[in-house]
Amino acid sequence: MDLNTVLDVRDARRPEPWRPGDAWLGGGTYLFSEPQPHLRRLVDLSRMGWEPIRARPDGSVEIAATCTIAQLSRFGRTLDATAAPLVEQCCRAFLASFKIWNMATVGGNLCNALPAGPMISLTAALDGECLLQAQDGSTRRVKAAAFVTGAGRKDLAVSELLRSVTLPARSLRCRTAFRQASLYGLGRSAALVIGTLDPLDASLAVTITAATVRPFRLWFSLPPGREALRGAIAAAAGDRDWFDDIHGLPEWRRHMAFHLAEQVRHELTRDGVR
């Protein structure tokens, strides 16, 4: 897609005042996928030199917003952590072409805030924390599960950028279970449910994405029973929270979320942990 309204592309390393019509450019896979008639200037982040992924001494992992899905996938396959398989499962949930796989970024997927964004699923399920940076250099942090506030909406001020997402060490030590549903064999996720069981205190978190307009991360001090889990989901996600598009009706998405959540709960607790 030609962005024929864009008049300039500037290097993000040279700070300039933000103005209407500006947009951050990461991998560009969304920006160049459809018309963007409101854009006048792109601010290119590709030369910022941010390290794609950094394993910290405390065991946490910081993922730069400019880290590509291909880079994250390669890192996940070498990560020595119980939750490592979940990284690859979420990367593969893209069902992306070779070009998208190597150009799309973690930050772009989060900032697009599409319900089916698998990086939203991954970072919310692992209790990730987003580092946001304003034009004046000031920063703030927000949980990944709270960063996306609706379909296409996120907690990001004008000119503010997503710098990185940090996955805590404790989450990376959790056992995980992954379930995904689509109307088509190779279709966009219509429901994606992830469970994480903490080995330290046996707490369970169940995260629902794709079926809902925003992530819902439900935490239980001890794994609930079937009906308790179903009740918690029903209480958290109201009628307007279930997404509706050509990839699935809200009623079907809701049904699949309940069904997949129960599968996740059973997988993580069938060994007697209750």
PDB file of N, CA, C and O in Angstrom, residues 169-237:
ATOM      1  N   ALA A 169      10.398 -12.612  36.058  1.00  0.00           N
ATOM      2  CA  ALA A 169      11.005 -13.933  36.228  1.00  0.00           C
ATOM      3  C   ALA A 169      10.013 -14.937  36.792  1.00  0.00           C
ATOM      4  O   ALA A 169       9.991 -16.100  36.385  1.00  0.00           O
ATOM      5  N   ARG A 170       9.208 -14.491  37.738  1.00  0.00           N
ATOM      6  CA  ARG A 170       8.261 -15.423  38.361  1.00  0.00           C
ATOM      7  C   ARG A 170       7.267 -15.978  37.341  1.00  0.00           C
ATOM      8  O   ARG A 170       6.954 -17.168  37.362  1.00  0.00           O
ATOM      9  N   SER A 171       6.805 -15.132  36.435  1.00  0.00           N
ATOM     10  CA  SER A 171       5.875 -15.600  35.404  1.00  0.00           C
ATOM     11  C   SER A 171       6.534 -16.595  34.461  1.00  0.00           C
ATOM     12  O   SER A 171       5.908 -17.547  33.996  1.00  0.00           O
ATOM     13  N   LEU A 172       7.814 -16.373  34.178  1.00  0.00           N
ATOM     14  CA  LEU A 172       8.527 -17.267  33.263  1.00  0.00           C
ATOM     15  C   LEU A 172       8.772 -18.639  33.875  1.00  0.00           C
ATOM     16  O   LEU A 172       9.075 -19.599  33.162  1.00  0.00           O
ATOM     17  N   ARG A 173       8.627 -18.741  35.193  1.00  0.00           N
ATOM     18  CA  ARG A 173       8.774 -20.040  35.859  1.00  0.00           C
ATOM     19  C   ARG A 173       7.453 -20.795  35.963  1.00  0.00           C
ATOM     20  O   ARG A 173       7.419 -21.929  36.456  1.00  0.00           O
ATOM     21  N   CYS A 174       6.378 -20.187  35.486  1.00  0.00           N
ATOM     22  CA  CYS A 174       5.057 -20.818  35.586  1.00  0.00           C
ATOM     23  C   CYS A 174       4.864 -21.915  34.535  1.00  0.00           C
ATOM     24  O   CYS A 174       5.408 -21.839  33.429  1.00  0.00           O
ATOM     25  N   ARG A 175       4.082 -22.915  34.912  1.00  0.00           N
ATOM     26  CA  ARG A 175       3.586 -23.867  33.920  1.00  0.00           C
ATOM     27  C   ARG A 175       2.503 -23.174  33.117  1.00  0.00           C
ATOM     28  O   ARG A 175       1.735 -22.365  33.651  1.00  0.00           O
ATOM     29  N   THR A 176       2.422 -23.473  31.834  1.00  0.00           N
ATOM     30  CA  THR A 176       1.460 -22.790  30.977  1.00  0.00           C
ATOM     31  C   THR A 176       0.628 -23.787  30.176  1.00  0.00           C
ATOM     32  O   THR A 176       1.051 -24.926  29.936  1.00  0.00           O
ATOM     33  N   ALA A 177      -0.546 -23.331  29.772  1.00  0.00           N
ATOM     34  CA  ALA A 177      -1.410 -24.098  28.869  1.00  0.00           C
ATOM     35  C   ALA A 177      -1.991 -23.114  27.862  1.00  0.00           C
ATOM     36  O   ALA A 177      -2.386 -22.002  28.225  1.00  0.00           O
ATOM     37  N   PHE A 178      -2.039 -23.521  26.609  1.00  0.00           N
ATOM     38  CA  PHE A 178      -2.408 -22.635  25.496  1.00  0.00           C
ATOM     39  C   PHE A 178      -3.528 -23.279  24.679  1.00  0.00           C
ATOM     40  O   PHE A 178      -3.443 -24.450  24.317  1.00  0.00           O
ATOM     41  N   ARG A 179      -4.563 -22.503  24.398  1.00  0.00           N
ATOM     42  CA  ARG A 179      -5.652 -22.969  23.536  1.00  0.00           C
ATOM     43  C   ARG A 179      -6.065 -21.833  22.601  1.00  0.00           C
ATOM     44  O   ARG A 179      -6.174 -20.680  23.008  1.00  0.00           O
ATOM     45  N   GLN A 180      -6.312 -22.201  21.355  1.00  0.00           N
ATOM     46  CA  GLN A 180      -6.659 -21.219  20.330  1.00  0.00           C
ATOM     47  C   GLN A 180      -7.764 -21.791  19.463  1.00  0.00           C
ATOM     48  O   GLN A 180      -7.772 -22.992  19.148  1.00  0.00           O
ATOM     49  N   ALA A 181      -8.698 -20.947  19.049  1.00  0.00           N
ATOM     50  CA  ALA A 181      -9.784 -21.394  18.168  1.00  0.00           C
ATOM     51  C   ALA A 181      -9.986 -20.374  17.066  1.00  0.00           C
ATOM     52  O   ALA A 181      -9.822 -19.163  17.268  1.00  0.00           O
ATOM     53  N   SER A 182     -10.343 -20.868  15.891  1.00  0.00           N
ATOM     54  CA  SER A 182     -10.627 -20.020  14.744  1.00  0.00           C
ATOM     55  C   SER A 182     -11.736 -20.675  13.931  1.00  0.00           C
ATOM     56  O   SER A 182     -11.919 -21.904  13.982  1.00  0.00           O
ATOM     57  N   LEU A 183     -12.458 -19.877  13.183  1.00  0.00           N
ATOM     58  CA  LEU A 183     -13.485 -20.441  12.297  1.00  0.00           C
ATOM     59  C   LEU A 183     -12.872 -21.215  11.143  1.00  0.00           C
ATOM     60  O   LEU A 183     -13.534 -22.033  10.520  1.00  0.00           O
ATOM     61  N   TYR A 184     -11.603 -20.949  10.855  1.00  0.00           N
ATOM     62  CA  TYR A 184     -10.932 -21.558   9.711  1.00  0.00           C
ATOM     63  C   TYR A 184      -9.642 -22.222  10.155  1.00  0.00           C
ATOM     64  O   TYR A 184      -9.043 -21.839  11.156  1.00  0.00           O
ATOM     65  N   GLY A 185      -9.196 -23.197   9.381  1.00  0.00           N
ATOM     66  CA  GLY A 185      -7.988 -23.929   9.729  1.00  0.00           C
ATOM     67  C   GLY A 185      -6.779 -23.029   9.850  1.00  0.00           C
ATOM     68  O   GLY A 185      -5.931 -23.228  10.714  1.00  0.00           O
ATOM     69  N   LEU A 186      -6.682 -22.038   8.976  1.00  0.00           N
ATOM     70  CA  LEU A 186      -5.566 -21.089   9.007  1.00  0.00           C
ATOM     71  C   LEU A 186      -6.114 -19.672   9.123  1.00  0.00           C
ATOM     72  O   LEU A 186      -5.704 -18.766   8.405  1.00  0.00           O
ATOM     73  N   GLY A 187      -7.051 -19.494  10.028  1.00  0.00           N
ATOM     74  CA  GLY A 187      -7.696 -18.199  10.169  1.00  0.00           C
ATOM     75  C   GLY A 187      -7.222 -17.414  11.378  1.00  0.00           C
ATOM     76  O   GLY A 187      -6.471 -17.914  12.218  1.00  0.00           O
ATOM     77  N   ARG A 188      -7.684 -16.197  11.457  1.00  0.00           N
ATOM     78  CA  ARG A 188      -7.360 -15.316  12.579  1.00  0.00           C
ATOM     79  C   ARG A 188      -7.947 -15.878  13.871  1.00  0.00           C
ATOM     80  O   ARG A 188      -9.044 -16.448  13.864  1.00  0.00           O
ATOM     81  N   SER A 189      -7.233 -15.708  14.961  1.00  0.00           N
ATOM     82  CA  SER A 189      -7.716 -16.203  16.249  1.00  0.00           C
ATOM     83  C   SER A 189      -9.053 -15.556  16.593  1.00  0.00           C
ATOM     84  O   SER A 189      -9.194 -14.335  16.545  1.00  0.00           O
ATOM     85  N   ALA A 190     -10.021 -16.395  16.929  1.00  0.00           N
ATOM     86  CA  ALA A 190     -11.323 -15.900  17.377  1.00  0.00           C
ATOM     87  C   ALA A 190     -11.463 -16.050  18.887  1.00  0.00           C
ATOM     88  O   ALA A 190     -12.309 -15.401  19.501  1.00  0.00           O
ATOM     89  N   ALA A 191     -10.662 -16.909  19.463  1.00  0.00           N
ATOM     90  CA  ALA A 191     -10.591 -17.061  20.918  1.00  0.00           C
ATOM     91  C   ALA A 191      -9.222 -17.633  21.239  1.00  0.00           C
ATOM     92  O   ALA A 191      -8.785 -18.598  20.607  1.00  0.00           O
ATOM     93  N   LEU A 192      -8.533 -17.021  22.194  1.00  0.00           N
ATOM     94  CA  LEU A 192      -7.218 -17.497  22.605  1.00  0.00           C
ATOM     95  C   LEU A 192      -7.158 -17.411  24.127  1.00  0.00           C
ATOM     96  O   LEU A 192      -7.335 -16.331  24.689  1.00  0.00           O
ATOM     97  N   VAL A 193      -6.947 -18.553  24.754  1.00  0.00           N
ATOM     98  CA  VAL A 193      -6.956 -18.630  26.215  1.00  0.00           C
ATOM     99  C   VAL A 193      -5.635 -19.227  26.690  1.00  0.00           C
ATOM    100  O   VAL A 193      -5.189 -20.254  26.165  1.00  0.00           O
ATOM    101  N   ILE A 194      -5.027 -18.578  27.667  1.00  0.00           N
ATOM    102  CA  ILE A 194      -3.756 -19.031  28.230  1.00  0.00           C
ATOM    103  C   ILE A 194      -3.905 -19.162  29.736  1.00  0.00           C
ATOM    104  O   ILE A 194      -4.435 -18.263  30.401  1.00  0.00           O
ATOM    105  N   GLY A 195      -3.436 -20.269  30.263  1.00  0.00           N
ATOM    106  CA  GLY A 195      -3.404 -20.459  31.704  1.00  0.00           C
ATOM    107  C   GLY A 195      -1.969 -20.512  32.196  1.00  0.00           C
ATOM    108  O   GLY A 195      -1.084 -21.040  31.503  1.00  0.00           O
ATOM    109  N   THR A 196      -1.719 -19.944  33.365  1.00  0.00           N
ATOM    110  CA  THR A 196      -0.390 -20.015  33.993  1.00  0.00           C
ATOM    111  C   THR A 196      -0.565 -20.454  35.439  1.00  0.00           C
ATOM    112  O   THR A 196      -1.357 -19.874  36.180  1.00  0.00           O
ATOM    113  N   LEU A 197       0.180 -21.481  35.829  1.00  0.00           N
ATOM    114  CA  LEU A 197       0.132 -21.995  37.196  1.00  0.00           C
ATOM    115  C   LEU A 197       1.456 -21.703  37.877  1.00  0.00           C
ATOM    116  O   LEU A 197       2.511 -22.145  37.421  1.00  0.00           O
ATOM    117  N   ASP A 198       1.408 -20.928  38.947  1.00  0.00           N
ATOM    118  CA  ASP A 198       2.603 -20.512  39.663  1.00  0.00           C
ATOM    119  C   ASP A 198       3.058 -21.635  40.602  1.00  0.00           C
ATOM    120  O   ASP A 198       2.307 -22.047  41.492  1.00  0.00           O
ATOM    121  N   PRO A 199       4.274 -22.146  40.438  1.00  0.00           N
ATOM    122  CA  PRO A 199       4.735 -23.250  41.282  1.00  0.00           C
ATOM    123  C   PRO A 199       5.016 -22.827  42.726  1.00  0.00           C
ATOM    124  O   PRO A 199       5.097 -23.669  43.610  1.00  0.00           O
ATOM    125  N   LEU A 200       5.150 -21.519  42.967  1.00  0.00           N
ATOM    126  CA  LEU A 200       5.478 -21.058  44.316  1.00  0.00           C
ATOM    127  C   LEU A 200       4.276 -21.086  45.256  1.00  0.00           C
ATOM    128  O   LEU A 200       4.407 -21.460  46.425  1.00  0.00           O
ATOM    129  N   ASP A 201       3.117 -20.684  44.760  1.00  0.00           N
ATOM    130  CA  ASP A 201       1.949 -20.634  45.640  1.00  0.00           C
ATOM    131  C   ASP A 201       0.721 -21.331  45.061  1.00  0.00           C
ATOM    132  O   ASP A 201      -0.370 -21.257  45.635  1.00  0.00           O
ATOM    133  N   ALA A 202       0.874 -22.025  43.925  1.00  0.00           N
ATOM    134  CA  ALA A 202      -0.213 -22.769  43.271  1.00  0.00           C
ATOM    135  C   ALA A 202      -1.337 -21.867  42.781  1.00  0.00           C
ATOM    136  O   ALA A 202      -2.445 -22.344  42.504  1.00  0.00           O
ATOM    137  N   SER A 203      -1.087 -20.570  42.629  1.00  0.00           N
ATOM    138  CA  SER A 203      -2.103 -19.682  42.093  1.00  0.00           C
ATOM    139  C   SER A 203      -2.234 -19.901  40.583  1.00  0.00           C
ATOM    140  O   SER A 203      -1.282 -20.305  39.910  1.00  0.00           O
ATOM    141  N   LEU A 204      -3.421 -19.637  40.075  1.00  0.00           N
ATOM    142  CA  LEU A 204      -3.715 -19.845  38.659  1.00  0.00           C
ATOM    143  C   LEU A 204      -4.202 -18.540  38.048  1.00  0.00           C
ATOM    144  O   LEU A 204      -5.028 -17.843  38.637  1.00  0.00           O
ATOM    145  N   ALA A 205      -3.685 -18.211  36.879  1.00  0.00           N
ATOM    146  CA  ALA A 205      -4.192 -17.067  36.117  1.00  0.00           C
ATOM    147  C   ALA A 205      -4.701 -17.578  34.777  1.00  0.00           C
ATOM    148  O   ALA A 205      -4.045 -18.394  34.124  1.00  0.00           O
ATOM    149  N   VAL A 206      -5.866 -17.124  34.382  1.00  0.00           N
ATOM    150  CA  VAL A 206      -6.456 -17.481  33.092  1.00  0.00           C
ATOM    151  C   VAL A 206      -6.666 -16.186  32.321  1.00  0.00           C
ATOM    152  O   VAL A 206      -7.350 -15.277  32.792  1.00  0.00           O
ATOM    153  N   THR A 207      -6.057 -16.101  31.142  1.00  0.00           N
ATOM    154  CA  THR A 207      -6.116 -14.889  30.333  1.00  0.00           C
ATOM    155  C   THR A 207      -6.878 -15.156  29.044  1.00  0.00           C
ATOM    156  O   THR A 207      -6.544 -16.089  28.306  1.00  0.00           O
ATOM    157  N   ILE A 208      -7.884 -14.336  28.793  1.00  0.00           N
ATOM    158  CA  ILE A 208      -8.727 -14.484  27.605  1.00  0.00           C
ATOM    159  C   ILE A 208      -8.467 -13.313  26.673  1.00  0.00           C
ATOM    160  O   ILE A 208      -8.581 -12.143  27.076  1.00  0.00           O
ATOM    161  N   THR A 209      -8.139 -13.624  25.432  1.00  0.00           N
ATOM    162  CA  THR A 209      -7.959 -12.606  24.401  1.00  0.00           C
ATOM    163  C   THR A 209      -8.585 -13.119  23.106  1.00  0.00           C
ATOM    164  O   THR A 209      -9.035 -14.250  23.021  1.00  0.00           O
ATOM    165  N   ALA A 210      -8.595 -12.259  22.087  1.00  0.00           N
ATOM    166  CA  ALA A 210      -9.155 -12.547  20.762  1.00  0.00           C
ATOM    167  C   ALA A 210     -10.679 -12.623  20.791  1.00  0.00           C
ATOM    168  O   ALA A 210     -11.349 -12.036  19.942  1.00  0.00           O
ATOM    169  N   ALA A 211     -11.242 -13.337  21.745  1.00  0.00           N
ATOM    170  CA  ALA A 211     -12.702 -13.411  21.860  1.00  0.00           C
ATOM    171  C   ALA A 211     -13.274 -12.119  22.416  1.00  0.00           C
ATOM    172  O   ALA A 211     -14.459 -11.826  22.214  1.00  0.00           O
ATOM    173  N   THR A 212     -12.449 -11.365  23.116  1.00  0.00           N
ATOM    174  CA  THR A 212     -12.899 -10.149  23.792  1.00  0.00           C
ATOM    175  C   THR A 212     -12.219  -8.914  23.207  1.00  0.00           C
ATOM    176  O   THR A 212     -11.154  -9.011  22.596  1.00  0.00           O
ATOM    177  N   VAL A 213     -12.837  -7.761  23.429  1.00  0.00           N
ATOM    178  CA  VAL A 213     -12.297  -6.533  22.843  1.00  0.00           C
ATOM    179  C   VAL A 213     -11.017  -6.081  23.530  1.00  0.00           C
ATOM    180  O   VAL A 213     -10.267  -5.257  22.991  1.00  0.00           O
ATOM    181  N   ARG A 214     -10.762  -6.595  24.729  1.00  0.00           N
ATOM    182  CA  ARG A 214      -9.536  -6.305  25.456  1.00  0.00           C
ATOM    183  C   ARG A 214      -9.147  -7.537  26.263  1.00  0.00           C
ATOM    184  O   ARG A 214      -9.977  -8.442  26.448  1.00  0.00           O
ATOM    185  N   PRO A 215      -7.913  -7.629  26.730  1.00  0.00           N
ATOM    186  CA  PRO A 215      -7.520  -8.810  27.509  1.00  0.00           C
ATOM    187  C   PRO A 215      -8.237  -8.854  28.864  1.00  0.00           C
ATOM    188  O   PRO A 215      -8.425  -7.826  29.514  1.00  0.00           O
ATOM    189  N   PHE A 216      -8.597 -10.056  29.256  1.00  0.00           N
ATOM    190  CA  PHE A 216      -9.113 -10.291  30.607  1.00  0.00           C
ATOM    191  C   PHE A 216      -8.198 -11.319  31.271  1.00  0.00           C
ATOM    192  O   PHE A 216      -8.131 -12.467  30.826  1.00  0.00           O
ATOM    193  N   ARG A 217      -7.497 -10.883  32.314  1.00  0.00           N
ATOM    194  CA  ARG A 217      -6.608 -11.773  33.064  1.00  0.00           C
ATOM    195  C   ARG A 217      -7.211 -12.006  34.442  1.00  0.00           C
ATOM    196  O   ARG A 217      -7.289 -11.095  35.264  1.00  0.00           O
ATOM    197  N   LEU A 218      -7.665 -13.224  34.677  1.00  0.00           N
ATOM    198  CA  LEU A 218      -8.327 -13.584  35.924  1.00  0.00           C
ATOM    199  C   LEU A 218      -7.352 -14.363  36.796  1.00  0.00           C
ATOM    200  O   LEU A 218      -6.796 -15.373  36.356  1.00  0.00           O
ATOM    201  N   TRP A 219      -7.150 -13.886  38.022  1.00  0.00           N
ATOM    202  CA  TRP A 219      -6.189 -14.513  38.924  1.00  0.00           C
ATOM    203  C   TRP A 219      -6.925 -15.163  40.089  1.00  0.00           C
ATOM    204  O   TRP A 219      -7.857 -14.595  40.663  1.00  0.00           O
ATOM    205  N   PHE A 220      -6.509 -16.395  40.419  1.00  0.00           N
ATOM    206  CA  PHE A 220      -7.118 -17.158  41.509  1.00  0.00           C
ATOM    207  C   PHE A 220      -6.019 -17.592  42.472  1.00  0.00           C
ATOM    208  O   PHE A 220      -5.008 -18.173  42.042  1.00  0.00           O
ATOM    209  N   SER A 221      -6.199 -17.329  43.744  1.00  0.00           N
ATOM    210  CA  SER A 221      -5.182 -17.704  44.731  1.00  0.00           C
ATOM    211  C   SER A 221      -4.967 -19.213  44.755  1.00  0.00           C
ATOM    212  O   SER A 221      -3.857 -19.688  45.023  1.00  0.00           O
ATOM    213  N   LEU A 222      -6.010 -19.973  44.466  1.00  0.00           N
ATOM    214  CA  LEU A 222      -5.931 -21.419  44.250  1.00  0.00           C
ATOM    215  C   LEU A 222      -6.790 -21.754  43.050  1.00  0.00           C
ATOM    216  O   LEU A 222      -7.806 -21.084  42.798  1.00  0.00           O
ATOM    217  N   PRO A 223      -6.413 -22.749  42.264  1.00  0.00           N
ATOM    218  CA  PRO A 223      -7.201 -23.085  41.074  1.00  0.00           C
ATOM    219  C   PRO A 223      -8.664 -23.324  41.417  1.00  0.00           C
ATOM    220  O   PRO A 223      -8.974 -24.075  42.341  1.00  0.00           O
ATOM    221  N   PRO A 224      -9.579 -22.696  40.706  1.00  0.00           N
ATOM    222  CA  PRO A 224     -11.001 -22.858  40.973  1.00  0.00           C
ATOM    223  C   PRO A 224     -11.543 -24.140  40.343  1.00  0.00           C
ATOM    224  O   PRO A 224     -10.875 -24.775  39.515  1.00  0.00           O
ATOM    225  N   GLY A 225     -12.745 -24.514  40.718  1.00  0.00           N
ATOM    226  CA  GLY A 225     -13.436 -25.595  40.041  1.00  0.00           C
ATOM    227  C   GLY A 225     -14.045 -25.096  38.748  1.00  0.00           C
ATOM    228  O   GLY A 225     -13.988 -23.901  38.428  1.00  0.00           O
ATOM    229  N   ARG A 226     -14.658 -25.993  38.008  1.00  0.00           N
ATOM    230  CA  ARG A 226     -15.239 -25.654  36.702  1.00  0.00           C
ATOM    231  C   ARG A 226     -16.259 -24.523  36.800  1.00  0.00           C
ATOM    232  O   ARG A 226     -16.189 -23.539  36.068  1.00  0.00           O
ATOM    233  N   GLU A 227     -17.206 -24.655  37.703  1.00  0.00           N
ATOM    234  CA  GLU A 227     -18.277 -23.666  37.802  1.00  0.00           C
ATOM    235  C   GLU A 227     -17.760 -22.336  38.329  1.00  0.00           C
ATOM    236  O   GLU A 227     -18.227 -21.265  37.916  1.00  0.00           O
ATOM    237  N   ALA A 228     -16.809 -22.387  39.247  1.00  0.00           N
ATOM    238  CA  ALA A 228     -16.244 -21.143  39.773  1.00  0.00           C
ATOM    239  C   ALA A 228     -15.499 -20.376  38.684  1.00  0.00           C
ATOM    240  O   ALA A 228     -15.578 -19.142  38.608  1.00  0.00           O
ATOM    241  N   LEU A 229     -14.779 -21.094  37.836  1.00  0.00           N
ATOM    242  CA  LEU A 229     -14.076 -20.455  36.725  1.00  0.00           C
ATOM    243  C   LEU A 229     -15.078 -19.838  35.754  1.00  0.00           C
ATOM    244  O   LEU A 229     -14.920 -18.692  35.329  1.00  0.00           O
ATOM    245  N   ARG A 230     -16.086 -20.581  35.421  1.00  0.00           N
ATOM    246  CA  ARG A 230     -17.115 -20.074  34.500  1.00  0.00           C
ATOM    247  C   ARG A 230     -17.795 -18.825  35.068  1.00  0.00           C
ATOM    248  O   ARG A 230     -18.026 -17.845  34.361  1.00  0.00           O
ATOM    249  N   GLY A 231     -18.084 -18.862  36.358  1.00  0.00           N
ATOM    250  CA  GLY A 231     -18.705 -17.709  36.990  1.00  0.00           C
ATOM    251  C   GLY A 231     -17.809 -16.493  36.993  1.00  0.00           C
ATOM    252  O   GLY A 231     -18.281 -15.358  36.805  1.00  0.00           O
ATOM    253  N   ALA A 232     -16.515 -16.704  37.208  1.00  0.00           N
ATOM    254  CA  ALA A 232     -15.570 -15.588  37.219  1.00  0.00           C
ATOM    255  C   ALA A 232     -15.473 -14.932  35.841  1.00  0.00           C
ATOM    256  O   ALA A 232     -15.406 -13.702  35.729  1.00  0.00           O
ATOM    257  N   ILE A 233     -15.460 -15.747  34.800  1.00  0.00           N
ATOM    258  CA  ILE A 233     -15.401 -15.204  33.435  1.00  0.00           C
ATOM    259  C   ILE A 233     -16.667 -14.415  33.135  1.00  0.00           C
ATOM    260  O   ILE A 233     -16.623 -13.301  32.593  1.00  0.00           O
ATOM    261  N   ALA A 234     -17.816 -14.989  33.478  1.00  0.00           N
ATOM    262  CA  ALA A 234     -19.090 -14.319  33.213  1.00  0.00           C
ATOM    263  C   ALA A 234     -19.201 -13.002  33.969  1.00  0.00           C
ATOM    264  O   ALA A 234     -19.756 -12.021  33.458  1.00  0.00           O
ATOM    265  N   ALA A 235     -18.658 -12.951  35.178  1.00  0.00           N
ATOM    266  CA  ALA A 235     -18.715 -11.725  35.973  1.00  0.00           C
ATOM    267  C   ALA A 235     -17.766 -10.657  35.436  1.00  0.00           C
ATOM    268  O   ALA A 235     -18.052  -9.453  35.518  1.00  0.00           O
ATOM    269  N   ALA A 236     -16.625 -11.087  34.877  1.00  0.00           N
ATOM    270  CA  ALA A 236     -15.622 -10.131  34.406  1.00  0.00           C
ATOM    271  C   ALA A 236     -15.971  -9.543  33.045  1.00  0.00           C
ATOM    272  O   ALA A 236     -15.812  -8.335  32.817  1.00  0.00           O
ATOM    273  N   ALA A 237     -16.417 -10.382  32.116  1.00  0.00           N
ATOM    274  CA  ALA A 237     -16.676  -9.955  30.738  1.00  0.00           C
ATOM    275  C   ALA A 237     -18.173  -9.832  30.503  1.00  0.00           C
ATOM    276  O   ALA A 237     -18.893 -10.828  30.496  1.00  0.00           O
TER     277      ALA A 237
END
